[in-house]
Amino acid sequence: RKEVEQDPGPFNVPEGATVAFNCTYSNSASQSFFWYRQDCRKEPKLLMSVYSSGNEDGRFTAQLNRASQYISLLIRDSKLSDSATYLCVVNGGYSTLTFGKGTMLLVSP
Amino acid sequence: DAGITQSPRHKVTETGTPVTLRCHQTENHRYMYWYRQDPGHGLRLIHYSYGVKDTDKGEVSDGYSVSRSKTEDFLLTLESATSSQTSVYFCAIGGGGGNQPQHFGDGTRLSIL
């Protein structure tokens, strides 16, 4: 079983739409969770950390379900600039992170 | 942006030649990482360092070596480059303790012909 699994997409949505991505992880001992975004031919950038109680940052909401071992990211009121690949990230060992392969989002006018 | 500089940004070389990539940070961070990113595989950890002269292997360490003689510099060496090592290489800092995110450099595009 892959350690961090994501639907590769692409998810095609119109501007203003709400879109959600899910991610599952296999290591039940994982304690830290993040979402990164990566634009084409650029480095990954931290979007937000994911906390047990769920957390929101503007139009972005992240949720964690430890019992089912999945993480979600909700984007409201999508913008053209949200088009990117979103990486689900889970801590692997004490000092390492494991990255999912990413979900591609395309927002169209 | 985190103070991370990777050099070179692009390199084309031939099979069998040695290649060294450099990652330089100005954040005085203890942890540094080297990843490669390939289509269909996502980001994979090559090696990481948790202090000067302290390094450990990652998921795809075969064919790579690293060195860290100063806090600010982490070098990745391909002793004898092969075409399978054509990739985009990212350096990252941060992490450590398992609960902190990492921050990435701009990447190095390496082509081995």
PDB file of C-alpha atoms in Angstrom:
ATOM      1  CA  ARG A   1       0.000   0.000   0.000  1.00  0.00           C
ATOM      2  CA  LYS A   2       1.335   3.428  -0.943  1.00  0.00           C
ATOM      3  CA  GLU A   3       2.095   5.636   2.042  1.00  0.00           C
ATOM      4  CA  VAL A   4       0.217   8.721   0.874  1.00  0.00           C
ATOM      5  CA  GLU A   5      -2.390   8.398  -1.842  1.00  0.00           C
ATOM      6  CA  GLN A   6      -4.118  11.124  -3.797  1.00  0.00           C
ATOM      7  CA  ASP A   7      -6.384  11.233  -6.803  1.00  0.00           C
ATOM      8  CA  PRO A   8      -4.134  12.685  -9.526  1.00  0.00           C
ATOM      9  CA  GLY A   9      -7.028  14.495 -11.226  1.00  0.00           C
ATOM     10  CA  PRO A  10      -7.144  16.809 -13.036  1.00  0.00           C
ATOM     11  CA  PHE A  11     -10.080  18.449 -11.375  1.00  0.00           C
ATOM     12  CA  ASN A  12     -11.559  20.930 -13.828  1.00  0.00           C
ATOM     13  CA  VAL A  13     -13.750  23.560 -12.171  1.00  0.00           C
ATOM     14  CA  PRO A  14     -15.100  26.991 -13.152  1.00  0.00           C
ATOM     15  CA  GLU A  15     -14.148  30.135 -11.294  1.00  0.00           C
ATOM     16  CA  GLY A  16     -16.166  30.527  -8.138  1.00  0.00           C
ATOM     17  CA  ALA A  17     -16.708  26.816  -7.631  1.00  0.00           C
ATOM     18  CA  THR A  18     -16.002  24.871  -4.470  1.00  0.00           C
ATOM     19  CA  VAL A  19     -13.691  21.897  -4.837  1.00  0.00           C
ATOM     20  CA  ALA A  20     -12.461  19.289  -2.376  1.00  0.00           C
ATOM     21  CA  PHE A  21      -9.493  16.960  -2.428  1.00  0.00           C
ATOM     22  CA  ASN A  22      -8.925  13.949  -0.242  1.00  0.00           C
ATOM     23  CA  CYS A  23      -5.781  12.116   0.678  1.00  0.00           C
ATOM     24  CA  THR A  24      -5.257   8.868   2.580  1.00  0.00           C
ATOM     25  CA  TYR A  25      -2.169   7.852   4.509  1.00  0.00           C
ATOM     26  CA  SER A  26      -1.015   4.464   5.743  1.00  0.00           C
ATOM     27  CA  ASN A  27       1.140   5.278   8.787  1.00  0.00           C
ATOM     28  CA  SER A  28      -1.216   5.409  11.760  1.00  0.00           C
ATOM     29  CA  ALA A  29       1.606   6.855  13.889  1.00  0.00           C
ATOM     30  CA  SER A  30       1.848   9.999  11.745  1.00  0.00           C
ATOM     31  CA  GLN A  31       1.473  13.168  13.767  1.00  0.00           C
ATOM     32  CA  SER A  32       2.012  16.008  11.322  1.00  0.00           C
ATOM     33  CA  PHE A  33       0.071  16.804   8.178  1.00  0.00           C
ATOM     34  CA  PHE A  34       0.410  19.519   5.575  1.00  0.00           C
ATOM     35  CA  TRP A  35      -0.900  20.665   2.235  1.00  0.00           C
ATOM     36  CA  TYR A  36       1.551  22.124  -0.259  1.00  0.00           C
ATOM     37  CA  ARG A  37       0.851  23.624  -3.657  1.00  0.00           C
ATOM     38  CA  GLN A  38       3.166  23.326  -6.603  1.00  0.00           C
ATOM     39  CA  ASP A  39       2.931  25.391  -9.738  1.00  0.00           C
ATOM     40  CA  CYS A  40       4.220  23.998 -13.007  1.00  0.00           C
ATOM     41  CA  ARG A  41       8.027  23.810 -13.033  1.00  0.00           C
ATOM     42  CA  LYS A  42       8.255  25.463  -9.620  1.00  0.00           C
ATOM     43  CA  GLU A  43       9.137  24.347  -6.118  1.00  0.00           C
ATOM     44  CA  PRO A  44       6.480  23.077  -3.690  1.00  0.00           C
ATOM     45  CA  LYS A  45       5.246  25.762  -1.312  1.00  0.00           C
ATOM     46  CA  LEU A  46       3.532  25.256   2.013  1.00  0.00           C
ATOM     47  CA  LEU A  47      -0.170  26.032   1.755  1.00  0.00           C
ATOM     48  CA  MET A  48      -1.220  25.124   5.257  1.00  0.00           C
ATOM     49  CA  SER A  49      -0.677  22.771   8.138  1.00  0.00           C
ATOM     50  CA  VAL A  50      -3.536  20.460   9.082  1.00  0.00           C
ATOM     51  CA  TYR A  51      -4.598  20.319  12.706  1.00  0.00           C
ATOM     52  CA  SER A  52      -6.679  17.685  14.464  1.00  0.00           C
ATOM     53  CA  SER A  53      -9.599  20.025  15.019  1.00  0.00           C
ATOM     54  CA  GLY A  54      -9.556  21.242  11.433  1.00  0.00           C
ATOM     55  CA  ASN A  55      -8.411  24.672  10.397  1.00  0.00           C
ATOM     56  CA  GLU A  56      -9.212  27.400   7.949  1.00  0.00           C
ATOM     57  CA  ASP A  57      -7.115  29.955   6.130  1.00  0.00           C
ATOM     58  CA  GLY A  58      -9.236  32.293   4.066  1.00  0.00           C
ATOM     59  CA  ARG A  59     -10.872  30.276   1.307  1.00  0.00           C
ATOM     60  CA  PHE A  60      -9.026  27.099   2.297  1.00  0.00           C
ATOM     61  CA  THR A  61     -10.187  24.588   4.895  1.00  0.00           C
ATOM     62  CA  ALA A  62      -8.255  21.508   5.951  1.00  0.00           C
ATOM     63  CA  GLN A  63      -9.666  18.570   7.886  1.00  0.00           C
ATOM     64  CA  LEU A  64      -8.043  15.529   9.455  1.00  0.00           C
ATOM     65  CA  ASN A  65      -9.768  12.246  10.208  1.00  0.00           C
ATOM     66  CA  ARG A  66      -7.352  10.119  12.211  1.00  0.00           C
ATOM     67  CA  ALA A  67      -9.718   7.166  12.581  1.00  0.00           C
ATOM     68  CA  SER A  68     -10.029   6.787   8.817  1.00  0.00           C
ATOM     69  CA  GLN A  69      -6.544   8.128   8.124  1.00  0.00           C
ATOM     70  CA  TYR A  70      -7.496  10.738   5.611  1.00  0.00           C
ATOM     71  CA  ILE A  71      -6.957  14.434   5.140  1.00  0.00           C
ATOM     72  CA  SER A  72      -9.052  16.790   3.091  1.00  0.00           C
ATOM     73  CA  LEU A  73      -8.628  20.217   1.546  1.00  0.00           C
ATOM     74  CA  LEU A  74     -11.607  22.357   0.590  1.00  0.00           C
ATOM     75  CA  ILE A  75     -11.201  25.396  -1.634  1.00  0.00           C
ATOM     76  CA  ARG A  76     -14.114  27.809  -1.807  1.00  0.00           C
ATOM     77  CA  ASP A  77     -14.710  30.447  -4.472  1.00  0.00           C
ATOM     78  CA  SER A  78     -11.969  29.094  -6.730  1.00  0.00           C
ATOM     79  CA  LYS A  79      -9.740  31.601  -8.508  1.00  0.00           C
ATOM     80  CA  LEU A  80      -7.797  31.174 -11.719  1.00  0.00           C
ATOM     81  CA  SER A  81      -4.663  31.533  -9.606  1.00  0.00           C
ATOM     82  CA  ASP A  82      -5.613  28.420  -7.630  1.00  0.00           C
ATOM     83  CA  SER A  83      -4.698  26.301 -10.658  1.00  0.00           C
ATOM     84  CA  ALA A  84      -1.809  24.159  -9.445  1.00  0.00           C
ATOM     85  CA  THR A  85      -0.966  20.715  -8.125  1.00  0.00           C
ATOM     86  CA  TYR A  86      -1.810  20.166  -4.468  1.00  0.00           C
ATOM     87  CA  LEU A  87       0.437  17.838  -2.499  1.00  0.00           C
ATOM     88  CA  CYS A  88      -0.687  15.998   0.601  1.00  0.00           C
ATOM     89  CA  VAL A  89       2.201  15.579   3.040  1.00  0.00           C
ATOM     90  CA  VAL A  90       2.524  13.424   6.137  1.00  0.00           C
ATOM     91  CA  ASN A  91       5.464  13.018   8.460  1.00  0.00           C
ATOM     92  CA  GLY A  92       7.190   9.716   7.746  1.00  0.00           C
ATOM     93  CA  GLY A  93       9.866   9.256  10.353  1.00  0.00           C
ATOM     94  CA  TYR A  94      10.946  11.537  13.168  1.00  0.00           C
ATOM     95  CA  SER A  95      12.466  14.089  10.858  1.00  0.00           C
ATOM     96  CA  THR A  96      11.211  13.219   7.391  1.00  0.00           C
ATOM     97  CA  LEU A  97       8.082  13.920   5.384  1.00  0.00           C
ATOM     98  CA  THR A  98       6.302  11.710   2.872  1.00  0.00           C
ATOM     99  CA  PHE A  99       4.715  13.420  -0.103  1.00  0.00           C
ATOM    100  CA  GLY A 100       1.749  12.284  -2.123  1.00  0.00           C
ATOM    101  CA  LYS A 101       2.046  12.529  -5.887  1.00  0.00           C
ATOM    102  CA  GLY A 102      -0.372  15.413  -5.988  1.00  0.00           C
ATOM    103  CA  THR A 103      -3.795  16.363  -7.299  1.00  0.00           C
ATOM    104  CA  MET A 104      -3.960  18.730 -10.240  1.00  0.00           C
ATOM    105  CA  LEU A 105      -6.530  21.512 -10.165  1.00  0.00           C
ATOM    106  CA  LEU A 106      -7.469  23.524 -13.245  1.00  0.00           C
ATOM    107  CA  VAL A 107      -9.729  26.521 -12.724  1.00  0.00           C
ATOM    108  CA  SER A 108     -11.269  27.933 -15.883  1.00  0.00           C
ATOM    109  CA  PRO A 109     -12.913  31.312 -16.573  1.00  0.00           C
TER     110      PRO A 109
ATOM    111  CA  ASP B   1      10.737  33.122   1.138  1.00  0.00           C
ATOM    112  CA  ALA B   2      13.123  30.907   3.073  1.00  0.00           C
ATOM    113  CA  GLY B   3      16.751  31.762   2.323  1.00  0.00           C
ATOM    114  CA  ILE B   4      17.640  28.735   0.223  1.00  0.00           C
ATOM    115  CA  THR B   5      19.777  28.892  -2.882  1.00  0.00           C
ATOM    116  CA  GLN B   6      20.420  25.953  -5.160  1.00  0.00           C
ATOM    117  CA  SER B   7      23.190  25.884  -7.716  1.00  0.00           C
ATOM    118  CA  PRO B   8      23.404  25.316 -10.554  1.00  0.00           C
ATOM    119  CA  ARG B   9      19.799  25.901 -11.625  1.00  0.00           C
ATOM    120  CA  HIS B  10      20.257  23.918 -14.815  1.00  0.00           C
ATOM    121  CA  LYS B  11      22.888  21.445 -15.892  1.00  0.00           C
ATOM    122  CA  VAL B  12      23.385  19.145 -18.845  1.00  0.00           C
ATOM    123  CA  THR B  13      26.119  16.562 -18.623  1.00  0.00           C
ATOM    124  CA  GLU B  14      27.139  13.199 -19.982  1.00  0.00           C
ATOM    125  CA  THR B  15      26.773   9.721 -18.562  1.00  0.00           C
ATOM    126  CA  GLY B  16      29.690   8.724 -16.365  1.00  0.00           C
ATOM    127  CA  THR B  17      30.698  12.225 -15.290  1.00  0.00           C
ATOM    128  CA  PRO B  18      30.621  13.338 -11.659  1.00  0.00           C
ATOM    129  CA  VAL B  19      28.087  16.002 -10.740  1.00  0.00           C
ATOM    130  CA  THR B  20      27.759  18.047  -7.564  1.00  0.00           C
ATOM    131  CA  LEU B  21      24.725  20.097  -6.655  1.00  0.00           C
ATOM    132  CA  ARG B  22      24.886  22.695  -3.920  1.00  0.00           C
ATOM    133  CA  CYS B  23      22.267  23.875  -1.483  1.00  0.00           C
ATOM    134  CA  HIS B  24      23.010  26.972   0.560  1.00  0.00           C
ATOM    135  CA  GLN B  25      20.791  28.289   3.359  1.00  0.00           C
ATOM    136  CA  THR B  26      20.883  31.466   5.381  1.00  0.00           C
ATOM    137  CA  GLU B  27      18.367  30.310   8.010  1.00  0.00           C
ATOM    138  CA  ASN B  28      20.848  28.452  10.227  1.00  0.00           C
ATOM    139  CA  HIS B  29      18.517  25.480  10.184  1.00  0.00           C
ATOM    140  CA  ARG B  30      19.725  22.161  11.529  1.00  0.00           C
ATOM    141  CA  TYR B  31      17.840  19.956   9.046  1.00  0.00           C
ATOM    142  CA  MET B  32      18.429  19.905   5.296  1.00  0.00           C
ATOM    143  CA  TYR B  33      17.081  17.538   2.650  1.00  0.00           C
ATOM    144  CA  TRP B  34      17.628  16.510  -0.941  1.00  0.00           C
ATOM    145  CA  TYR B  35      14.712  15.278  -3.045  1.00  0.00           C
ATOM    146  CA  ARG B  36      14.233  14.308  -6.634  1.00  0.00           C
ATOM    147  CA  GLN B  37      10.966  14.754  -8.491  1.00  0.00           C
ATOM    148  CA  ASP B  38      10.014  12.706 -11.512  1.00  0.00           C
ATOM    149  CA  PRO B  39       6.730  12.337 -13.402  1.00  0.00           C
ATOM    150  CA  GLY B  40       4.661   9.570 -11.888  1.00  0.00           C
ATOM    151  CA  HIS B  41       6.736   9.386  -8.724  1.00  0.00           C
ATOM    152  CA  GLY B  42       6.287  12.659  -6.921  1.00  0.00           C
ATOM    153  CA  LEU B  43       8.911  13.898  -4.512  1.00  0.00           C
ATOM    154  CA  ARG B  44      11.267  11.244  -3.200  1.00  0.00           C
ATOM    155  CA  LEU B  45      13.829  11.752  -0.457  1.00  0.00           C
ATOM    156  CA  ILE B  46      17.434  11.021  -1.430  1.00  0.00           C
ATOM    157  CA  HIS B  47      19.408  11.974   1.682  1.00  0.00           C
ATOM    158  CA  TYR B  48      19.015  14.311   4.574  1.00  0.00           C
ATOM    159  CA  SER B  49      21.179  15.922   7.220  1.00  0.00           C
ATOM    160  CA  TYR B  50      20.424  16.650  10.839  1.00  0.00           C
ATOM    161  CA  GLY B  51      23.609  18.559  11.571  1.00  0.00           C
ATOM    162  CA  VAL B  52      27.155  19.175  10.428  1.00  0.00           C
ATOM    163  CA  LYS B  53      28.632  15.851   9.330  1.00  0.00           C
ATOM    164  CA  ASP B  54      25.389  14.064  10.316  1.00  0.00           C
ATOM    165  CA  THR B  55      23.524  12.562   7.381  1.00  0.00           C
ATOM    166  CA  ASP B  56      21.174   9.690   6.681  1.00  0.00           C
ATOM    167  CA  LYS B  57      19.769   7.897   3.670  1.00  0.00           C
ATOM    168  CA  GLY B  58      16.355   8.413   2.231  1.00  0.00           C
ATOM    169  CA  GLU B  59      14.145   6.340  -0.022  1.00  0.00           C
ATOM    170  CA  VAL B  60      16.278   6.580  -3.188  1.00  0.00           C
ATOM    171  CA  SER B  61      19.883   7.013  -2.015  1.00  0.00           C
ATOM    172  CA  ASP B  62      21.636   4.553  -4.359  1.00  0.00           C
ATOM    173  CA  GLY B  63      24.057   6.354  -6.660  1.00  0.00           C
ATOM    174  CA  TYR B  64      24.121   9.504  -4.526  1.00  0.00           C
ATOM    175  CA  SER B  65      26.327  10.771  -1.726  1.00  0.00           C
ATOM    176  CA  VAL B  66      26.071  13.893   0.391  1.00  0.00           C
ATOM    177  CA  SER B  67      28.261  16.017   2.571  1.00  0.00           C
ATOM    178  CA  ARG B  68      27.668  18.755   5.083  1.00  0.00           C
ATOM    179  CA  SER B  69      30.791  20.413   6.380  1.00  0.00           C
ATOM    180  CA  LYS B  70      29.057  23.667   7.368  1.00  0.00           C
ATOM    181  CA  THR B  71      25.569  24.366   8.679  1.00  0.00           C
ATOM    182  CA  GLU B  72      24.703  26.459   5.653  1.00  0.00           C
ATOM    183  CA  ASP B  73      25.820  24.082   2.874  1.00  0.00           C
ATOM    184  CA  PHE B  74      24.538  20.656   1.875  1.00  0.00           C
ATOM    185  CA  LEU B  75      26.099  19.056  -1.197  1.00  0.00           C
ATOM    186  CA  LEU B  76      24.648  16.259  -3.303  1.00  0.00           C
ATOM    187  CA  THR B  77      27.074  14.295  -5.473  1.00  0.00           C
ATOM    188  CA  LEU B  78      26.420  11.885  -8.284  1.00  0.00           C
ATOM    189  CA  GLU B  79      29.730  10.044  -8.477  1.00  0.00           C
ATOM    190  CA  SER B  80      29.116   8.688 -11.970  1.00  0.00           C
ATOM    191  CA  ALA B  81      25.941  10.099 -13.433  1.00  0.00           C
ATOM    192  CA  THR B  82      23.502   7.836 -15.271  1.00  0.00           C
ATOM    193  CA  SER B  83      20.559   8.735 -17.509  1.00  0.00           C
ATOM    194  CA  SER B  84      18.169   7.459 -14.826  1.00  0.00           C
ATOM    195  CA  GLN B  85      19.334  10.332 -12.628  1.00  0.00           C
ATOM    196  CA  THR B  86      17.931  12.888 -15.041  1.00  0.00           C
ATOM    197  CA  SER B  87      15.458  14.695 -12.822  1.00  0.00           C
ATOM    198  CA  VAL B  88      14.549  17.868 -10.991  1.00  0.00           C
ATOM    199  CA  TYR B  89      16.370  18.076  -7.675  1.00  0.00           C
ATOM    200  CA  PHE B  90      15.021  20.069  -4.772  1.00  0.00           C
ATOM    201  CA  CYS B  91      16.744  21.034  -1.578  1.00  0.00           C
ATOM    202  CA  ALA B  92      14.644  21.722   1.501  1.00  0.00           C
ATOM    203  CA  ILE B  93      15.237  22.990   5.014  1.00  0.00           C
ATOM    204  CA  GLY B  94      13.143  22.805   8.126  1.00  0.00           C
ATOM    205  CA  GLY B  95      11.275  19.832   9.459  1.00  0.00           C
ATOM    206  CA  GLY B  96      12.992  18.033  12.248  1.00  0.00           C
ATOM    207  CA  GLY B  97      11.076  16.720  15.221  1.00  0.00           C
ATOM    208  CA  GLY B  98       8.449  15.520  12.768  1.00  0.00           C
ATOM    209  CA  ASN B  99       6.026  18.375  13.327  1.00  0.00           C
ATOM    210  CA  GLN B 100       7.444  21.212  11.280  1.00  0.00           C
ATOM    211  CA  PRO B 101       7.017  21.832   7.568  1.00  0.00           C
ATOM    212  CA  GLN B 102       9.908  22.016   5.146  1.00  0.00           C
ATOM    213  CA  HIS B 103      10.680  24.862   2.783  1.00  0.00           C
ATOM    214  CA  PHE B 104      12.116  24.316  -0.645  1.00  0.00           C
ATOM    215  CA  GLY B 105      14.697  25.868  -2.893  1.00  0.00           C
ATOM    216  CA  ASP B 106      13.953  26.683  -6.525  1.00  0.00           C
ATOM    217  CA  GLY B 107      15.272  23.358  -7.793  1.00  0.00           C
ATOM    218  CA  THR B 108      17.981  22.168 -10.164  1.00  0.00           C
ATOM    219  CA  ARG B 109      17.067  20.696 -13.531  1.00  0.00           C
ATOM    220  CA  LEU B 110      19.654  18.034 -14.332  1.00  0.00           C
ATOM    221  CA  SER B 111      19.830  16.288 -17.693  1.00  0.00           C
ATOM    222  CA  ILE B 112      22.220  13.404 -18.226  1.00  0.00           C
ATOM    223  CA  LEU B 113      22.749  12.427 -21.822  1.00  0.00           C
TER     224      LEU B 113
END
